[in-house]
Tab-separated table of C-alpha atoms and ligand atoms in Angstrom:
chain	number	residue	atom	x	y	z
A	1	MET	CA	-44.951	-117.344	-179.618
A	2	ASP	CA	-41.238	-116.917	-180.265
A	3	ASP	CA	-40.633	-116.883	-176.547
A	4	ARG	CA	-42.538	-120.109	-176.194
A	5	ARG	CA	-40.529	-121.759	-178.979
A	6	THR	CA	-37.277	-120.583	-177.445
A	7	PHE	CA	-38.358	-121.919	-174.088
A	8	LEU	CA	-39.352	-125.281	-175.586
A	9	ARG	CA	-36.017	-125.474	-177.353
A	10	PHE	CA	-34.248	-124.666	-174.100
A	11	LEU	CA	-36.238	-127.392	-172.335
A	12	ALA	CA	-35.541	-129.928	-175.069
A	13	ALA	CA	-31.810	-129.249	-174.824
A	14	SER	CA	-31.723	-129.292	-171.050
A	15	PRO	CA	-30.285	-132.329	-169.265
A	16	LEU	CA	-33.462	-132.475	-167.213
A	17	TYR	CA	-35.452	-133.247	-170.343
A	18	ALA	CA	-32.797	-135.583	-171.701
A	19	GLY	CA	-32.810	-137.358	-168.371
A	20	LEU	CA	-36.493	-138.142	-168.537
A	21	PRO	CA	-37.090	-140.193	-171.662
A	22	TRP	CA	-38.903	-142.966	-169.825
A	23	ALA	CA	-41.791	-144.764	-171.232
A	24	ALA	CA	-44.917	-143.052	-169.960
A	25	ALA	CA	-43.533	-139.619	-170.737
A	26	ALA	CA	-42.385	-140.741	-174.169
A	27	LEU	CA	-45.794	-142.174	-174.992
A	28	ALA	CA	-47.625	-139.065	-173.877
A	29	GLN	CA	-45.149	-136.673	-175.463
A	30	ALA	CA	-46.650	-134.136	-177.863
A	31	PRO	CA	-45.175	-134.164	-181.365
A	32	ASP	CA	-42.018	-132.085	-181.387
A	33	SER	CA	-42.204	-128.766	-183.184
A	34	GLU	CA	-38.698	-129.319	-184.645
A	35	PRO	CA	-38.656	-131.254	-187.954
A	36	LEU	CA	-37.501	-134.878	-187.683
A	37	VAL	CA	-34.162	-135.800	-189.204
A	38	THR	CA	-34.617	-137.608	-192.520
A	39	ARG	CA	-31.146	-139.184	-192.783
A	40	ALA	CA	-29.328	-141.175	-190.120
A	41	GLN	CA	-26.220	-139.042	-190.448
A	42	ASP	CA	-28.169	-135.919	-189.497
A	43	ALA	CA	-28.971	-137.218	-186.008
A	44	LEU	CA	-27.009	-135.137	-183.520
A	45	ASP	CA	-27.741	-137.348	-180.554
A	46	VAL	CA	-29.592	-140.577	-179.866
A	47	PHE	CA	-32.748	-138.617	-179.004
A	48	ASP	CA	-33.016	-137.436	-182.620
A	49	LEU	CA	-33.214	-141.114	-183.579
A	50	GLU	CA	-35.714	-141.785	-180.781
A	51	LYS	CA	-38.087	-139.175	-182.214
A	52	VAL	CA	-38.011	-140.742	-185.679
A	53	ALA	CA	-38.415	-144.256	-184.291
A	54	HIS	CA	-41.412	-143.124	-182.261
A	55	LYS	CA	-43.101	-142.255	-185.553
A	56	THR	CA	-42.078	-145.377	-187.486
A	57	ILE	CA	-42.645	-148.097	-184.875
A	58	PRO	CA	-46.276	-149.190	-184.320
A	59	VAL	CA	-47.665	-148.041	-180.983
A	60	ALA	CA	-47.846	-151.446	-179.238
A	61	HIS	CA	-44.288	-152.289	-180.322
A	62	TRP	CA	-43.172	-148.849	-179.147
A	63	GLY	CA	-44.790	-149.666	-175.812
A	64	TYR	CA	-42.846	-152.961	-175.686
A	65	LEU	CA	-39.615	-151.092	-176.381
A	66	MET	CA	-40.084	-148.266	-173.926
A	67	THR	CA	-41.910	-149.934	-171.061
A	68	GLY	CA	-40.515	-150.361	-167.592
A	69	VAL	CA	-42.427	-152.119	-164.809
A	70	ASP	CA	-45.113	-150.806	-162.441
A	71	GLY	CA	-44.500	-147.086	-161.901
A	72	GLU	CA	-41.118	-147.197	-163.707
A	73	GLU	CA	-39.014	-146.068	-160.739
A	74	THR	CA	-36.124	-148.375	-161.650
A	75	LEU	CA	-36.224	-147.134	-165.237
A	76	LYS	CA	-35.955	-143.576	-163.916
A	77	ALA	CA	-33.213	-144.505	-161.428
A	78	ASN	CA	-31.047	-145.859	-164.263
A	79	ARG	CA	-30.951	-142.401	-165.861
A	80	GLU	CA	-30.795	-140.384	-162.669
A	81	ALA	CA	-27.779	-142.280	-161.354
A	82	TYR	CA	-25.637	-140.733	-164.099
A	83	ALA	CA	-26.642	-137.201	-163.123
A	84	HIS	CA	-25.113	-137.686	-159.652
A	85	TRP	CA	-21.605	-137.626	-161.107
A	86	GLN	CA	-19.685	-134.892	-162.873
A	87	LEU	CA	-16.467	-135.173	-164.832
A	88	ARG	CA	-13.261	-133.980	-163.202
A	89	THR	CA	-11.249	-132.568	-166.065
A	90	ARG	CA	-7.512	-132.820	-166.726
A	91	ARG	CA	-5.684	-130.667	-169.240
A	92	LEU	CA	-2.515	-130.646	-171.333
A	93	VAL	CA	-2.411	-134.384	-171.905
A	94	ASP	CA	-1.221	-135.477	-175.389
A	95	LEU	CA	-4.433	-136.884	-176.905
A	96	SER	CA	-3.128	-137.298	-180.440
A	97	LYS	CA	-3.274	-141.107	-180.160
A	98	LEU	CA	-6.523	-141.473	-178.210
A	99	ASP	CA	-7.562	-145.128	-178.410
A	100	MET	CA	-10.952	-146.500	-177.341
A	101	GLY	CA	-10.048	-150.125	-178.220
A	102	THR	CA	-11.357	-152.663	-175.718
A	103	GLU	CA	-10.494	-156.339	-175.384
A	104	LEU	CA	-12.931	-158.948	-174.143
A	105	PHE	CA	-12.009	-162.638	-174.037
A	106	GLY	CA	-9.149	-162.089	-176.468
A	107	VAL	CA	-11.172	-160.142	-179.053
A	108	ARG	CA	-10.436	-156.466	-179.649
A	109	TYR	CA	-13.367	-154.148	-180.318
A	110	ALA	CA	-13.315	-150.542	-181.518
A	111	SER	CA	-14.869	-149.278	-178.296
A	112	PRO	CA	-16.149	-150.424	-174.889
A	113	ILE	CA	-19.742	-149.739	-175.982
A	114	PHE	CA	-21.640	-152.888	-176.994
A	115	LEU	CA	-25.130	-153.875	-178.178
A	116	CYS	CA	-27.251	-155.505	-175.454
A	117	PRO	CA	-29.548	-158.420	-176.249
A	118	LEU	CA	-32.995	-157.112	-177.213
A	119	GLY	CA	-35.701	-159.499	-178.317
A	120	SER	CA	-37.953	-159.484	-181.389
A	121	GLN	CA	-36.074	-156.888	-183.428
A	122	LYS	CA	-38.199	-157.488	-186.530
A	123	ALA	CA	-41.011	-155.858	-184.548
A	124	PHE	CA	-39.076	-152.597	-184.931
A	125	GLN	CA	-37.733	-152.864	-188.462
A	126	ALA	CA	-38.041	-155.466	-191.227
A	127	GLU	CA	-34.400	-156.661	-191.121
A	128	GLY	CA	-34.252	-156.763	-187.329
A	129	GLU	CA	-31.230	-158.513	-185.843
A	130	LEU	CA	-29.530	-158.785	-189.258
A	131	ALA	CA	-29.391	-155.000	-189.610
A	132	SER	CA	-28.033	-154.688	-186.064
A	133	ALA	CA	-25.428	-157.345	-186.846
A	134	ARG	CA	-24.283	-155.619	-190.037
A	135	ALA	CA	-23.963	-152.339	-188.153
A	136	ALA	CA	-22.033	-154.037	-185.353
A	137	LYS	CA	-19.723	-155.562	-187.965
A	138	ALA	CA	-19.219	-152.201	-189.700
A	139	ARG	CA	-18.278	-150.599	-186.374
A	140	ASN	CA	-16.336	-153.569	-184.924
A	141	THR	CA	-18.740	-153.752	-181.997
A	142	LEU	CA	-19.715	-156.607	-179.715
A	143	GLN	CA	-23.321	-157.753	-180.190
A	144	ILE	CA	-25.201	-160.032	-177.831
A	145	LEU	CA	-28.083	-161.875	-179.472
A	146	SER	CA	-31.283	-162.275	-177.469
A	147	SER	CA	-32.939	-165.614	-176.798
A	148	ALA	CA	-36.066	-163.908	-178.109
A	149	THR	CA	-34.402	-163.239	-181.477
A	150	SER	CA	-36.649	-163.067	-184.507
A	151	THR	CA	-33.769	-164.361	-186.660
A	152	GLY	CA	-31.887	-167.673	-186.337
A	153	VAL	CA	-28.501	-167.451	-184.616
A	154	GLU	CA	-26.653	-168.887	-187.654
A	155	ASP	CA	-27.848	-166.059	-189.911
A	156	VAL	CA	-26.963	-163.397	-187.362
A	157	VAL	CA	-23.469	-164.857	-186.880
A	158	ALA	CA	-23.019	-164.777	-190.677
A	159	ALA	CA	-24.169	-161.140	-190.873
A	160	HIS	CA	-21.905	-160.083	-188.004
A	161	GLY	CA	-18.911	-161.990	-189.297
A	162	GLY	CA	-17.180	-162.018	-185.918
A	163	PRO	CA	-17.762	-163.841	-182.682
A	164	LEU	CA	-21.247	-163.202	-181.355
A	165	TRP	CA	-22.428	-163.707	-177.794
A	166	TYR	CA	-25.741	-165.430	-177.086
A	167	GLN	CA	-28.117	-164.454	-174.291
A	168	LEU	CA	-30.045	-167.265	-172.647
A	169	TYR	CA	-33.389	-167.380	-170.901
A	170	THR	CA	-33.176	-170.699	-169.119
A	171	SER	CA	-36.855	-171.617	-169.720
A	172	SER	CA	-38.813	-173.907	-167.442
A	173	ASP	CA	-37.108	-176.909	-169.052
A	174	LEU	CA	-33.371	-176.787	-168.475
A	175	ASN	CA	-32.764	-179.552	-171.028
A	176	VAL	CA	-34.316	-177.366	-173.712
A	177	ALA	CA	-32.050	-174.559	-172.560
A	178	MET	CA	-29.015	-176.829	-172.959
A	179	LYS	CA	-30.067	-177.734	-176.530
A	180	ILE	CA	-30.309	-174.067	-177.436
A	181	VAL	CA	-26.913	-173.389	-175.888
A	182	ALA	CA	-25.429	-176.225	-177.953
A	183	ARG	CA	-26.953	-174.726	-181.117
A	184	ALA	CA	-25.530	-171.286	-180.329
A	185	GLU	CA	-22.105	-172.834	-179.761
A	186	ARG	CA	-22.280	-174.788	-183.033
A	187	ALA	CA	-23.215	-171.571	-184.829
A	188	GLY	CA	-19.982	-169.989	-183.623
A	189	CYS	CA	-21.023	-167.992	-180.561
A	190	THR	CA	-18.153	-167.624	-178.130
A	191	ALA	CA	-20.030	-166.638	-174.963
A	192	VAL	CA	-23.406	-167.212	-173.364
A	193	ALA	CA	-24.943	-164.682	-170.990
A	194	VAL	CA	-27.586	-166.200	-168.737
A	195	THR	CA	-30.247	-163.653	-167.815
A	196	VAL	CA	-31.288	-164.117	-164.200
A	197	ASP	CA	-33.249	-160.979	-163.364
A	198	LEU	CA	-36.767	-162.167	-164.259
A	199	PRO	CA	-37.432	-165.081	-161.909
A	200	ALA	CA	-41.042	-164.147	-161.222
A	201	GLY	CA	-42.448	-162.468	-164.300
A	202	ARG	CA	-43.197	-158.751	-164.404
A	203	ASN	CA	-45.883	-156.086	-164.749
A	204	THR	CA	-45.161	-154.024	-167.863
A	205	GLU	CA	-47.870	-151.429	-167.377
A	206	THR	CA	-46.831	-149.034	-170.150
A	207	LEU	CA	-46.835	-151.915	-172.640
A	208	SER	CA	-50.368	-152.903	-171.570
A	209	ARG	CA	-51.595	-149.336	-172.086
A	210	ALA	CA	-49.921	-149.126	-175.492
A	211	MET	CA	-51.530	-152.400	-176.577
A	212	ARG	CA	-54.945	-150.920	-175.837
A	213	ALA	CA	-54.114	-147.952	-178.038
A	214	ASP	CA	-53.052	-150.122	-181.002
A	215	THR	CA	-55.927	-150.684	-183.395
A	216	ARG	CA	-54.180	-153.289	-185.575
A	217	GLN	CA	-55.177	-156.949	-185.463
A	218	CYS	CA	-52.452	-158.259	-183.141
A	219	ALA	CA	-53.629	-161.862	-183.470
A	220	ALA	CA	-52.573	-161.888	-187.123
A	221	CYS	CA	-48.911	-161.764	-186.055
A	222	HIS	CA	-49.059	-163.072	-182.516
A	223	GLY	CA	-51.258	-166.084	-183.271
A	224	ASP	CA	-49.676	-169.563	-183.276
A	225	ALA	CA	-48.167	-169.423	-186.756
A	226	GLY	CA	-47.533	-165.668	-187.021
A	227	PRO	CA	-44.062	-164.087	-186.997
A	228	GLY	CA	-44.736	-162.737	-183.503
A	229	ALA	CA	-45.181	-166.254	-182.123
A	230	LEU	CA	-42.113	-167.937	-180.675
A	231	SER	CA	-42.931	-171.322	-182.155
A	232	ALA	CA	-42.786	-169.814	-185.656
A	233	ARG	CA	-39.330	-168.303	-185.207
A	234	PRO	CA	-36.336	-169.936	-186.856
A	235	MET	CA	-34.598	-170.356	-183.500
A	236	TYR	CA	-37.345	-172.488	-182.008
A	237	GLN	CA	-38.901	-174.599	-184.695
A	238	GLY	CA	-39.477	-178.111	-183.429
A	239	ILE	CA	-39.100	-177.049	-179.786
A	240	ASP	CA	-41.920	-176.877	-177.273
A	241	THR	CA	-41.780	-173.160	-176.606
A	242	LYS	CA	-44.050	-173.085	-173.566
A	243	GLY	CA	-42.189	-171.192	-170.876
A	244	LEU	CA	-39.181	-170.823	-173.133
A	245	LEU	CA	-38.619	-167.141	-172.686
A	246	ASN	CA	-38.890	-167.196	-168.956
A	247	THR	CA	-36.268	-167.731	-166.382
A	248	SER	CA	-37.073	-170.974	-164.637
A	249	PRO	CA	-38.428	-170.071	-161.163
A	250	ALA	CA	-36.376	-172.989	-159.844
A	251	LEU	CA	-33.115	-171.642	-161.248
A	252	THR	CA	-30.138	-171.704	-158.873
A	253	TRP	CA	-26.345	-171.522	-159.137
A	254	ASP	CA	-26.439	-175.241	-159.760
A	255	PHE	CA	-27.588	-174.586	-163.341
A	256	ILE	CA	-24.659	-172.216	-163.871
A	257	LYS	CA	-22.346	-174.976	-162.723
A	258	ARG	CA	-24.012	-177.477	-165.106
A	259	LEU	CA	-23.785	-175.001	-167.948
A	260	ARG	CA	-20.142	-174.288	-167.146
A	261	ASP	CA	-19.417	-178.009	-167.481
A	262	ALA	CA	-21.509	-178.433	-170.645
A	263	THR	CA	-20.090	-175.708	-172.885
A	264	ARG	CA	-16.741	-174.416	-174.060
A	265	MET	CA	-18.258	-170.937	-174.464
A	266	LYS	CA	-17.511	-168.271	-171.879
A	267	VAL	CA	-20.329	-168.089	-169.336
A	268	LEU	CA	-21.636	-164.799	-167.977
A	269	VAL	CA	-24.519	-164.006	-165.674
A	270	LYS	CA	-26.642	-161.030	-166.752
A	271	GLY	CA	-28.770	-159.220	-164.216
A	272	LEU	CA	-26.695	-159.136	-161.017
A	273	GLU	CA	-26.712	-156.058	-158.792
A	274	SER	CA	-25.171	-157.127	-155.484
A	275	GLY	CA	-21.658	-157.870	-154.275
A	276	GLU	CA	-22.812	-161.180	-152.743
A	277	ASP	CA	-24.152	-162.444	-156.081
A	278	ALA	CA	-21.044	-161.248	-157.897
A	279	ALA	CA	-18.825	-163.166	-155.463
A	280	LEU	CA	-20.953	-166.272	-156.058
A	281	ALA	CA	-20.602	-165.811	-159.823
A	282	VAL	CA	-16.820	-165.913	-159.426
A	283	LYS	CA	-17.110	-168.912	-157.101
A	284	TYR	CA	-19.223	-170.846	-159.621
A	285	GLY	CA	-16.710	-170.264	-162.392
A	286	CYS	CA	-18.382	-167.510	-164.404
A	287	ASP	CA	-16.139	-165.767	-166.909
A	288	GLY	CA	-17.903	-162.424	-166.534
A	289	VAL	CA	-20.844	-160.648	-164.911
A	290	MET	CA	-23.266	-158.121	-166.299
A	291	VAL	CA	-24.652	-155.548	-163.895
A	292	SER	CA	-28.135	-155.020	-165.270
A	293	ASN	CA	-31.728	-154.578	-164.171
A	294	HIS	CA	-33.041	-155.381	-167.655
A	295	GLY	CA	-33.326	-151.698	-168.500
A	296	GLY	CA	-35.740	-151.138	-165.600
A	297	ARG	CA	-37.958	-153.988	-166.828
A	298	ALA	CA	-37.479	-156.453	-163.978
A	299	THR	CA	-37.517	-155.504	-160.267
A	300	GLU	CA	-39.353	-152.272	-159.448
A	301	THR	CA	-37.812	-149.585	-157.166
A	302	ALA	CA	-34.342	-151.078	-157.490
A	303	ARG	CA	-31.226	-148.927	-157.726
A	304	GLY	CA	-29.895	-147.531	-160.950
A	305	THR	CA	-27.261	-149.902	-162.318
A	306	LEU	CA	-24.534	-147.266	-161.956
A	307	GLU	CA	-25.271	-147.271	-158.213
A	308	SER	CA	-24.984	-151.071	-158.023
A	309	LEU	CA	-21.807	-151.218	-160.075
A	310	PRO	CA	-19.243	-150.281	-157.361
A	311	GLU	CA	-20.203	-153.080	-154.970
A	312	VAL	CA	-20.035	-155.626	-157.795
A	313	VAL	CA	-16.647	-154.315	-158.909
A	314	ALA	CA	-15.401	-154.487	-155.304
A	315	ALA	CA	-16.584	-158.089	-154.908
A	316	VAL	CA	-15.147	-159.257	-158.222
A	317	LYS	CA	-11.720	-157.776	-157.390
A	318	GLY	CA	-10.597	-157.670	-161.022
A	319	ARG	CA	-10.833	-161.461	-161.480
A	320	ILE	CA	-13.375	-161.345	-164.334
A	321	PRO	CA	-14.808	-158.571	-166.543
A	322	VAL	CA	-17.742	-156.565	-165.184
A	323	LEU	CA	-20.113	-155.297	-167.872
A	324	VAL	CA	-22.919	-152.867	-167.159
A	325	ASP	CA	-26.026	-151.599	-168.963
A	326	GLY	CA	-29.092	-149.481	-168.245
A	327	GLY	CA	-29.855	-145.868	-169.067
A	328	VAL	CA	-26.720	-145.128	-171.106
A	329	ARG	CA	-27.707	-142.331	-173.489
A	330	ARG	CA	-24.506	-140.285	-173.782
A	331	GLY	CA	-20.814	-141.010	-174.176
A	332	THR	CA	-20.304	-139.264	-170.842
A	333	ASP	CA	-22.554	-141.921	-169.250
A	334	ALA	CA	-20.306	-144.637	-170.669
A	335	LEU	CA	-17.245	-142.838	-169.318
A	336	LYS	CA	-18.791	-142.646	-165.839
A	337	ALA	CA	-19.498	-146.395	-165.825
A	338	LEU	CA	-15.956	-147.148	-167.005
A	339	ALA	CA	-14.545	-144.843	-164.311
A	340	LEU	CA	-16.498	-146.760	-161.667
A	341	GLY	CA	-14.925	-150.018	-162.794
A	342	ALA	CA	-16.929	-151.385	-165.730
A	343	THR	CA	-14.964	-153.192	-168.435
A	344	ALA	CA	-17.577	-152.463	-171.110
A	345	VAL	CA	-20.893	-150.622	-171.312
A	346	GLY	CA	-24.065	-151.857	-173.024
A	347	ILE	CA	-26.799	-149.951	-174.798
A	348	GLY	CA	-30.323	-151.256	-175.345
A	349	ARG	CA	-33.096	-148.899	-176.441
A	350	PRO	CA	-30.809	-146.326	-178.149
A	351	TYR	CA	-29.694	-148.705	-180.902
A	352	ILE	CA	-33.253	-149.883	-181.427
A	353	TRP	CA	-34.215	-146.218	-181.924
A	354	GLY	CA	-31.551	-146.158	-184.650
A	355	LEU	CA	-32.807	-149.462	-186.074
A	356	GLY	CA	-36.452	-148.378	-186.112
A	357	ALA	CA	-35.584	-145.011	-187.618
A	358	PHE	CA	-33.112	-145.958	-190.371
A	359	GLY	CA	-32.273	-149.691	-190.189
A	360	GLN	CA	-28.576	-150.591	-190.314
A	361	ALA	CA	-27.567	-146.968	-190.962
A	362	GLY	CA	-29.462	-145.900	-187.843
A	363	VAL	CA	-27.686	-148.450	-185.635
A	364	GLU	CA	-24.365	-147.316	-187.089
A	365	ARG	CA	-25.318	-143.698	-186.346
A	366	THR	CA	-26.219	-144.604	-182.743
A	367	LEU	CA	-22.780	-146.131	-182.316
A	368	ASP	CA	-21.016	-143.227	-184.036
A	369	VAL	CA	-22.798	-140.629	-181.906
A	370	LEU	CA	-22.099	-142.412	-178.613
A	371	ASN	CA	-18.522	-143.338	-179.521
A	372	ASN	CA	-17.808	-139.773	-180.568
A	373	GLU	CA	-19.253	-138.443	-177.324
A	374	LEU	CA	-17.154	-140.952	-175.383
A	375	ARG	CA	-14.044	-139.869	-177.278
A	376	LEU	CA	-14.731	-136.226	-176.351
A	377	ALA	CA	-15.345	-137.172	-172.722
A	378	MET	CA	-12.074	-139.139	-172.602
A	379	GLY	CA	-10.277	-136.095	-173.936
A	380	GLY	CA	-11.929	-133.968	-171.262
A	381	VAL	CA	-10.606	-136.120	-168.437
A	382	GLY	CA	-7.212	-136.666	-170.083
A	383	ALA	CA	-7.645	-140.417	-170.656
A	384	ARG	CA	-5.737	-141.673	-173.711
A	385	THR	CA	-6.982	-145.239	-173.382
A	386	VAL	CA	-9.970	-146.929	-171.748
A	387	LYS	CA	-7.620	-148.241	-169.045
A	388	GLU	CA	-6.712	-144.656	-168.167
A	389	ILE	CA	-10.330	-143.901	-167.251
A	390	THR	CA	-10.186	-144.181	-163.457
A	391	PRO	CA	-12.311	-143.007	-160.497
A	392	ALA	CA	-10.173	-139.830	-160.525
A	393	ALA	CA	-12.156	-138.800	-163.636
A	394	LEU	CA	-15.304	-138.348	-161.540
A	395	ILE	CA	-16.547	-136.212	-158.723
A	396	ARG	CA	-19.831	-136.702	-156.891
A	397	ARG	CA	-22.220	-133.828	-157.553
A	398	ALA	CA	-22.582	-131.734	-154.410
B	1	FMN	C1	-37.432	-154.112	-175.877
B	1	FMN	C2	-36.426	-154.763	-174.995
B	1	FMN	C3	-36.195	-156.114	-175.103
B	1	FMN	C4	-35.247	-156.732	-174.294
B	1	FMN	N1	-35.012	-158.061	-174.462
B	1	FMN	C5	-34.088	-158.661	-173.694
B	1	FMN	C6	-33.825	-160.042	-173.865
B	1	FMN	O1	-34.408	-160.699	-174.720
B	1	FMN	N2	-32.884	-160.599	-173.055
B	1	FMN	C7	-32.212	-159.868	-172.099
B	1	FMN	O2	-31.375	-160.424	-171.384
B	1	FMN	N3	-32.432	-158.560	-171.939
B	1	FMN	C8	-33.348	-157.942	-172.709
B	1	FMN	N4	-33.554	-156.608	-172.569
B	1	FMN	C9	-32.694	-155.840	-171.639
B	1	FMN	C10	-31.432	-155.335	-172.371
B	1	FMN	O3	-30.568	-156.390	-172.681
B	1	FMN	C11	-30.649	-154.319	-171.521
B	1	FMN	O4	-30.380	-154.882	-170.267
B	1	FMN	C12	-31.375	-152.991	-171.362
B	1	FMN	O5	-32.136	-152.671	-172.502
B	1	FMN	C13	-30.377	-151.869	-171.088
B	1	FMN	O6	-31.035	-150.693	-170.753
B	1	FMN	P1	-31.339	-149.498	-171.793
B	1	FMN	O7	-32.424	-149.958	-172.694
B	1	FMN	O8	-31.778	-148.408	-170.863
B	1	FMN	O9	-30.059	-149.167	-172.515
B	1	FMN	C14	-34.520	-155.969	-173.346
B	1	FMN	C15	-34.737	-154.596	-173.247
B	1	FMN	C16	-35.677	-153.985	-174.051
B	1	FMN	C17	-35.864	-152.506	-173.936
């Protein structure tokens, strides 16, 4: 019995296990024999928060959070890409003034790690986006608010206190999209990130299975007037929400050009993975690009985002910031992305694990854990600033 426990503990601590937290496995996972942490500050890594959130979040919502698409190969690739690199250490560098500060569009943040846009956060915890915003404020962290927010942009801006970025699904009616952009700008958002990686819908198989396992009356919330319905959300009252949270299938670079002309906000495209598209983003006047595959929730059997990052960085040639997200679960992951040319690194599911587990304190703990790990990794490769994290910090695993 003791042997078995020791072995399970060894497995749980092994990078192989940590590298496999994808949805199907997480749903099927047997309850851990270790007790769950009961306070946010006791979480040693983001997986401690994941375990608590798995218990607190209703099964269908957990499925929505964890799902990839089809057989979840892209979801897996996001994690695996990080395991292909090892850190190349440097010693005897004076680290007494190690600084993780990162500037984006003239605003200085405490670290290059930011909160990705994730929809419907009240499905994970009662305060939803407001708790995430307060945590982001407390940790001087960039937050990008999802189009699918369960809270109005004005309230989230107020809770964050600093400039927020807004993520846009263009919807099948581009005029509606423009109205929403104008509202986000009026509320004080300083950038809009247009998500372009879902042009044709998707097959979220794990979510469908989880919905079957949920015995609650979903219609009570997801019916027309329920809090799960878009039309009932503060962001969309008075707007015809049909097709609102989709990318228009007719979307082309022309819309980016129109948007560029219609707003004073910075414009980014979220969901690029190729050098050709990155070059077009620069050509059409984008202020930044986000290398993302929607956390493995868009195109199936695509590359991990870390694998796509170098060709985007090469095409952009330093002209605009390149942000990346997908599968970041450790500070060392963030360091690897920065070494391969990212300006900043986004996290999605990990901060929602913190939110679901402990609300604002959980999101703060997620940020503290990852920032601390990044700080240690920077020390390991002798980087005193984010700018000093270069490709020399990495070596490809043999
Ligand atoms: C539950 C969930 C909801 C999401 N909602 C949005 C969204 O509304 N808009 C968007 O652009 N991306 C959305 N994403 C993608 C994230 O912004 C981000 O690209 C992804 O979560 C990063 O991968 P990670 O979860 O492995 O860290 C969502 C992801 C998840 C898991």
